[in-house]
mmCIF file of C-alpha atoms in Angstrom:
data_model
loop_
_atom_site.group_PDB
_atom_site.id
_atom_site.type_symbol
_atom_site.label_atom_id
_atom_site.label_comp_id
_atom_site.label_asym_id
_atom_site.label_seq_id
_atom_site.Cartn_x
_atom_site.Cartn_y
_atom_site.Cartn_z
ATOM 1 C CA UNK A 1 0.000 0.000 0.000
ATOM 2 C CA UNK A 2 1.269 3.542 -0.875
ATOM 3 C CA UNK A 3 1.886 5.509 2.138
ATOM 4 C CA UNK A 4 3.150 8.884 2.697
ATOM 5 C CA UNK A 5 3.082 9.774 6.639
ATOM 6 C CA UNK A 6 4.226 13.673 7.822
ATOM 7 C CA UNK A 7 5.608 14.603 11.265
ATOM 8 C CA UNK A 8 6.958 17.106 12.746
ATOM 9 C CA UNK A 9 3.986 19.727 13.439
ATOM 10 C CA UNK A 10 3.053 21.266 15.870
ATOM 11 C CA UNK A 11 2.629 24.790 17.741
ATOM 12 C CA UNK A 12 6.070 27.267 17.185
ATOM 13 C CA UNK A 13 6.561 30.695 18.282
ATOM 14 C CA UNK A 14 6.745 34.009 15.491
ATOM 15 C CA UNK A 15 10.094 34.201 14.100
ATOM 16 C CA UNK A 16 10.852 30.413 15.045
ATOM 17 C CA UNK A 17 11.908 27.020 13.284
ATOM 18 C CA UNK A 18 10.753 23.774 12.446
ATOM 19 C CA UNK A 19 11.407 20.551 10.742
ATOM 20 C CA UNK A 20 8.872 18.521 8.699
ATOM 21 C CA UNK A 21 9.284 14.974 7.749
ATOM 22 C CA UNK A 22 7.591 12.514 5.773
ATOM 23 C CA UNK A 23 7.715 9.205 5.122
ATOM 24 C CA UNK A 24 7.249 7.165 2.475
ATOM 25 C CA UNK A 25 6.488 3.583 1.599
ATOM 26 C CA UNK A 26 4.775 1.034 -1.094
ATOM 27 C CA UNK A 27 6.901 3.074 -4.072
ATOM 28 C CA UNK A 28 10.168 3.373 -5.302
ATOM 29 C CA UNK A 29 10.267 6.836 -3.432
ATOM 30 C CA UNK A 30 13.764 7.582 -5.882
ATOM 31 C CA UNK A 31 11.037 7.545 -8.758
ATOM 32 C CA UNK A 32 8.980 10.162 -7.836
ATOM 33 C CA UNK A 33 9.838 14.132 -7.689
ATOM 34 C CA UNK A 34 7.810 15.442 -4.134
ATOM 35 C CA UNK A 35 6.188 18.311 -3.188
ATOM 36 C CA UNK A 36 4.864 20.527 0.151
ATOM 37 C CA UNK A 37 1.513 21.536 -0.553
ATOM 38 C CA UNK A 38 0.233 23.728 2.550
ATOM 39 C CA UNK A 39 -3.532 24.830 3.149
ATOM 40 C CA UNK A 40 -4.236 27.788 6.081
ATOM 41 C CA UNK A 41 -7.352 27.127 7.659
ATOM 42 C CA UNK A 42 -10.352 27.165 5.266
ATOM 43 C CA UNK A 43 -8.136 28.387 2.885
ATOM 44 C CA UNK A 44 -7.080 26.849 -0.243
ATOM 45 C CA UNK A 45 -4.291 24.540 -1.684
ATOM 46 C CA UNK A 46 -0.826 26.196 -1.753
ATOM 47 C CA UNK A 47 2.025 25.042 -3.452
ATOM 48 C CA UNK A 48 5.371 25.167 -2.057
ATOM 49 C CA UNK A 49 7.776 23.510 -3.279
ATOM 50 C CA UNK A 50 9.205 20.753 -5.300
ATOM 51 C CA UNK A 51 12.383 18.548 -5.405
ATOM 52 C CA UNK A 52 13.480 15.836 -8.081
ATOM 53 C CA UNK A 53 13.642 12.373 -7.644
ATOM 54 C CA UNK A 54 17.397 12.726 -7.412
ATOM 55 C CA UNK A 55 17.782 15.827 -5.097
ATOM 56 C CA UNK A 56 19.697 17.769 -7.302
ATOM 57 C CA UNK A 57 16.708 19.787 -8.289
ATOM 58 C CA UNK A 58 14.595 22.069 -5.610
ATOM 59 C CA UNK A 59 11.963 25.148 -6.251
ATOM 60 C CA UNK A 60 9.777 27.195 -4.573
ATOM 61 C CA UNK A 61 6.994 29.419 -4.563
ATOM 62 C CA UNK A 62 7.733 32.929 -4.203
ATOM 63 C CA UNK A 63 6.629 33.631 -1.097
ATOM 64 C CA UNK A 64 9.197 31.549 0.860
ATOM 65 C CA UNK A 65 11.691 33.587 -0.057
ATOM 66 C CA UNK A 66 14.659 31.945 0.782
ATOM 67 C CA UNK A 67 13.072 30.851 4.530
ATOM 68 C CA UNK A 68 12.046 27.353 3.746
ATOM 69 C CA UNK A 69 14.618 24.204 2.564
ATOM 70 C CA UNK A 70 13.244 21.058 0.932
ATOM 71 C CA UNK A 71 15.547 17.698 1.055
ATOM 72 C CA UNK A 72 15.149 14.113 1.138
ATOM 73 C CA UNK A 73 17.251 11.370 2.083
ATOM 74 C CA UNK A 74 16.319 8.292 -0.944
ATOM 75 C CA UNK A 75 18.302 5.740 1.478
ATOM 76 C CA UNK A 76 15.754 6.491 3.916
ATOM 77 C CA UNK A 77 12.537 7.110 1.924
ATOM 78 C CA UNK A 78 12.125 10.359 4.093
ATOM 79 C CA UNK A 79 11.123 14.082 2.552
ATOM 80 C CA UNK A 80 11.783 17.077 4.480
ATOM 81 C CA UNK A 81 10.880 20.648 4.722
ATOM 82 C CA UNK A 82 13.194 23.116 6.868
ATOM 83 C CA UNK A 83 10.707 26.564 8.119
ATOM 84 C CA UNK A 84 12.422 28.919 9.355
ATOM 85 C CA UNK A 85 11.715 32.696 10.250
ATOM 86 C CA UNK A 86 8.276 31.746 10.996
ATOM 87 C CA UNK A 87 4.644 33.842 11.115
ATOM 88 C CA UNK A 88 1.673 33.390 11.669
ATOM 89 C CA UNK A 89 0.555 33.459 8.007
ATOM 90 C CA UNK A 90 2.512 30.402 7.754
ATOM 91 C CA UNK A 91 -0.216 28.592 9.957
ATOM 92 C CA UNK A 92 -1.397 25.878 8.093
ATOM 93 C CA UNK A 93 -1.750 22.111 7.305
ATOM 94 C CA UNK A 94 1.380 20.800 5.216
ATOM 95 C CA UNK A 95 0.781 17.899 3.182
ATOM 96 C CA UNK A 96 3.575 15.613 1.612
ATOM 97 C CA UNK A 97 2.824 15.173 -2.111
ATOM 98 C CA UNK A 98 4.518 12.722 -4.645
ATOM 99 C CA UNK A 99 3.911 13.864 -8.523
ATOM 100 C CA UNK A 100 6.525 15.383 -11.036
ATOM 101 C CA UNK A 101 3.491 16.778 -13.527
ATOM 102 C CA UNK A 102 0.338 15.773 -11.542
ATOM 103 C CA UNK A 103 0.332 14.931 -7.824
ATOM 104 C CA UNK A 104 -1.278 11.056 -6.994
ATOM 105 C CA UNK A 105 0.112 10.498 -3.881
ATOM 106 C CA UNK A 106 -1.151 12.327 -0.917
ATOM 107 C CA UNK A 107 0.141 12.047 2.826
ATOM 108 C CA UNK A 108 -2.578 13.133 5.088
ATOM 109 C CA UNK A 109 -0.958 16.326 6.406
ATOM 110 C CA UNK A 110 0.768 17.811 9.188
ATOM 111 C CA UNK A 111 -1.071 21.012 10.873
ATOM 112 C CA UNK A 112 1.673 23.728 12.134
ATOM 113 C CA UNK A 113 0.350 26.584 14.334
ATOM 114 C CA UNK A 114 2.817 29.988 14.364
ATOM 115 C CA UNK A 115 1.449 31.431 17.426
ATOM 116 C CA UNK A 116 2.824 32.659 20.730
ATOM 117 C CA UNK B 1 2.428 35.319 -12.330
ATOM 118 C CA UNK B 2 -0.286 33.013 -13.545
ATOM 119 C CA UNK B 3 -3.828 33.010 -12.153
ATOM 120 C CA UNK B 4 -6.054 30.196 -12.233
ATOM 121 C CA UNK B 5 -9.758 31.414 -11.870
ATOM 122 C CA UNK B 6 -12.309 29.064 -10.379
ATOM 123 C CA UNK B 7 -16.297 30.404 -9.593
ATOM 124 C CA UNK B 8 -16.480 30.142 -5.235
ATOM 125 C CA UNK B 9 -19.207 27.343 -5.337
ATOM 126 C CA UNK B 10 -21.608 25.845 -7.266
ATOM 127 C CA UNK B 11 -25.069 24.171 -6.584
ATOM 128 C CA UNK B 12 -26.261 21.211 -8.335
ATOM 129 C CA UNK B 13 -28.629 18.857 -7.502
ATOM 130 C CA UNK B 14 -28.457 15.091 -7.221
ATOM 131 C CA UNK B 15 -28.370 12.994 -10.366
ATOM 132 C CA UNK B 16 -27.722 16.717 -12.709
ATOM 133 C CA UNK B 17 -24.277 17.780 -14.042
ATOM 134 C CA UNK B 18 -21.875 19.688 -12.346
ATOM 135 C CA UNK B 19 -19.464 21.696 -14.814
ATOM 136 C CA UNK B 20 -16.550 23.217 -12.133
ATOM 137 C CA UNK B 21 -14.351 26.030 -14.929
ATOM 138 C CA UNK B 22 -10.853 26.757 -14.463
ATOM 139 C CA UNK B 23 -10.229 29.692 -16.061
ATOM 140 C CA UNK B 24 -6.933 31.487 -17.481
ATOM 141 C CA UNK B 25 -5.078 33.101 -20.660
ATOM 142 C CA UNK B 26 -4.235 30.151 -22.952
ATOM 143 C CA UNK B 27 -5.366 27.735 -20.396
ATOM 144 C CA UNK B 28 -5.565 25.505 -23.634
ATOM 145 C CA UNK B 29 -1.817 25.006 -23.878
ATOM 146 C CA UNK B 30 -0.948 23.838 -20.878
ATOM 147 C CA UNK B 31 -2.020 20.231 -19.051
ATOM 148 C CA UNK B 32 -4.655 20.937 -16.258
ATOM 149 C CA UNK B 33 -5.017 18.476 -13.616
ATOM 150 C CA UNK B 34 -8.229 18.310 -11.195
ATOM 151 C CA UNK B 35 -8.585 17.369 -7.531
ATOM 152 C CA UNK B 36 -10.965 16.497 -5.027
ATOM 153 C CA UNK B 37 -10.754 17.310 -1.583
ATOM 154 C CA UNK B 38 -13.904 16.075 1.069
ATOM 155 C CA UNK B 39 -14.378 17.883 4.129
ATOM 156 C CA UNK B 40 -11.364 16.716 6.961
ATOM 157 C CA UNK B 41 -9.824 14.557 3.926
ATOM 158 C CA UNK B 42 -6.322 15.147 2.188
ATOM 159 C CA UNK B 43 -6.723 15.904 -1.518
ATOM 160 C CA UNK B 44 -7.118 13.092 -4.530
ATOM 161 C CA UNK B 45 -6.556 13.245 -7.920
ATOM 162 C CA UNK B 46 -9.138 12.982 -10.353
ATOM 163 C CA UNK B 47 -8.382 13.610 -13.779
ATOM 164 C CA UNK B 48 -5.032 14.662 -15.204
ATOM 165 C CA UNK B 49 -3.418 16.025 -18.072
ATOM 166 C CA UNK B 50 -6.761 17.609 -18.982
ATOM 167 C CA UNK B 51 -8.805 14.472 -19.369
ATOM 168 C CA UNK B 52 -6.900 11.167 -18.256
ATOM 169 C CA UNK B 53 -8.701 9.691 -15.097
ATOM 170 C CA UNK B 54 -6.545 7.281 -12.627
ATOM 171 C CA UNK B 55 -7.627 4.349 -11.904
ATOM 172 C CA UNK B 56 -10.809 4.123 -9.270
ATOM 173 C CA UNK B 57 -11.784 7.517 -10.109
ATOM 174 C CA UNK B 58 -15.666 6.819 -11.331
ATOM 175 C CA UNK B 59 -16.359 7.822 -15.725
ATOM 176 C CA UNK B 60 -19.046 10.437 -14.156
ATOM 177 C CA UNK B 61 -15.890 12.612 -14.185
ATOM 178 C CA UNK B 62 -14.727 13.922 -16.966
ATOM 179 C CA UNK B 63 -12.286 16.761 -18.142
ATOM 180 C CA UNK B 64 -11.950 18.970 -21.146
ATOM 181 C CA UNK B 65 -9.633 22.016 -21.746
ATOM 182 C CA UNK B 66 -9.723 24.429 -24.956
ATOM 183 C CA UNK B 67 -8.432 28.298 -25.300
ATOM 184 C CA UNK B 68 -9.027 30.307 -21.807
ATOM 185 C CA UNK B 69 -11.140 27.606 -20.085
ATOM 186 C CA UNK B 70 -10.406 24.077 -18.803
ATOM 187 C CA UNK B 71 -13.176 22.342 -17.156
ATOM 188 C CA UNK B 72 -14.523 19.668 -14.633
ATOM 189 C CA UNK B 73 -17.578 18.227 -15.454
ATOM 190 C CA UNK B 74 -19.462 15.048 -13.063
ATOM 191 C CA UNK B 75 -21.973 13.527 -14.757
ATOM 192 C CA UNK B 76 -25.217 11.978 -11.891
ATOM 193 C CA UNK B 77 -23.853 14.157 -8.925
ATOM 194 C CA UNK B 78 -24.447 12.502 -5.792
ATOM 195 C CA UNK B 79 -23.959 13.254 -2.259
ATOM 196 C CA UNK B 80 -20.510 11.948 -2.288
ATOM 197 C CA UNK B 81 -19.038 14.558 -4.595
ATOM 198 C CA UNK B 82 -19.994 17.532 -2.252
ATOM 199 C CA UNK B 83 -16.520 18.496 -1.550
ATOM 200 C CA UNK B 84 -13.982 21.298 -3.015
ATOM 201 C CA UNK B 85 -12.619 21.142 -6.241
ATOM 202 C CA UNK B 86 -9.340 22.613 -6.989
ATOM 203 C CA UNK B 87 -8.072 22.911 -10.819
ATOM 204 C CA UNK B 88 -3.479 22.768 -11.294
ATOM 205 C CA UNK B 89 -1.219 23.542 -13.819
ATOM 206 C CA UNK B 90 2.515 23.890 -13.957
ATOM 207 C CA UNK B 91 3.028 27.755 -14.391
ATOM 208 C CA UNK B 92 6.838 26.995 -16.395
ATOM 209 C CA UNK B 93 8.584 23.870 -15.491
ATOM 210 C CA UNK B 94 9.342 24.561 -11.879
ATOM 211 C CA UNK B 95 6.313 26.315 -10.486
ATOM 212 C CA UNK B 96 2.979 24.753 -9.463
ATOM 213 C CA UNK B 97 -0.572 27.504 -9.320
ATOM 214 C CA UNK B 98 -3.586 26.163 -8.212
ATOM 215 C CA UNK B 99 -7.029 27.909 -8.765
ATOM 216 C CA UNK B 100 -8.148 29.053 -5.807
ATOM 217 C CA UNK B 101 -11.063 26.409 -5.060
ATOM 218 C CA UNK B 102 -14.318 25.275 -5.745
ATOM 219 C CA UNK B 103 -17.156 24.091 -3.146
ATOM 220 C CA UNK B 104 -19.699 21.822 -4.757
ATOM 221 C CA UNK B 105 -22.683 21.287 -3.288
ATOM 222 C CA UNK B 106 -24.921 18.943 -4.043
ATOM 223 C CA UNK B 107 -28.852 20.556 -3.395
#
């Protein structure tokens, strides 16, 4: 069975880090380029950025602006997203997403809270 | 950058069509992918590259894209497809838009 399991939320302080992880099993995880999609609270989908199945490749949306770091680890099957400089519009659920063109594979999300 | 325009919400009732646009300059030329996401539930995929549907996902839905307007369209709505609708493209090669939602709700 395809899985894709996040960790790592939680409630962080303005101006803070954290770490998100994710998972993966039931696919060759090397395969697949993988996103962070976020949604705010009854809000919409938000894309944030992508890496390639390799890790030599990473991009972002504009608004991270240089705070955020995507990485995975293929020996481990794990995807990770590095916040940093944190605020409270960055409140919201972040899924882990598997898709180079279209995205199948959907983790059930991680909610992080930026409030103090 | 590139804006993906979706109506708010859209009322059908059950066994009638639901048509959810997507719409954008030259939508036409790019691939548009559609997903669903239920209330509490993480997004899936419906149709992709404009009209390809994965496997599970019920014929009801269907997708067509031409000039400035791709679209959704679900054949018999039922009470399982109330739920938002979100249309995707890939701006260039490296950045992902989504429109910005659509609630379906079925009467």
């Amino acid at each position: 069975e395809v899985q894709l399991l996040e960790s790592g939320g939680g409630l962080v302080q303005p101006g803070k880090s954290q770490r998100l992880s994710c998972t993966a099993s039931g696919f060759t995880f090397s395969d697949y380029a993988m996103n962070w999609v976020r949604q705010a609270p009854g809000k919409g989908l938000e894309w944030v950025s992508v890496i390639s199945g390799d890790g030599h490749d990473s991009f972002y949306a504009d608004f991270v602006k240089g705070r955020f770091t995507i990485s995975r680890d293929n020996s481990k099957n794990t995807l990770s997203l590095q916040l940093t400089s944190l605020s409270a519009e960055d409140t919201a659920i972040y899924y882990c997403v598997g898709g180079s063109t279209f995205f199948d594979l959907w983790g059930h999300g991680t909610l992080v809270t930026v409030a103090s | 950058s590139y804006v993906l325009n979706q109506p708010p919400s859209l009322s059908v009732a059950p066994g009638q069509t639901a048509r959810i646009t997507c719409g954008a300059t030259n939508i036409g030329s790019k691939n548009v992918h559609w997903y669903q996401q239920r209330p509490g539930q993480a997004p899936v995929l419906v149709v992709f590259d404009d009209r390809d549907r994965p496997s599970g996902i019920p014929d009801r839905f269907s997708g067509s894209n031409s000039g400035n307007t791709a679209t959704l369209t679900i054949n018999r709505v039922d009470a399982g497809d109330e739920a938002d609708y979100y249309c995707h493209v890939w701006e260039h090669s490296s950045v992902v838009v989504f429109g910005g939602g659509t609630k379906l709700t079925v009467l």
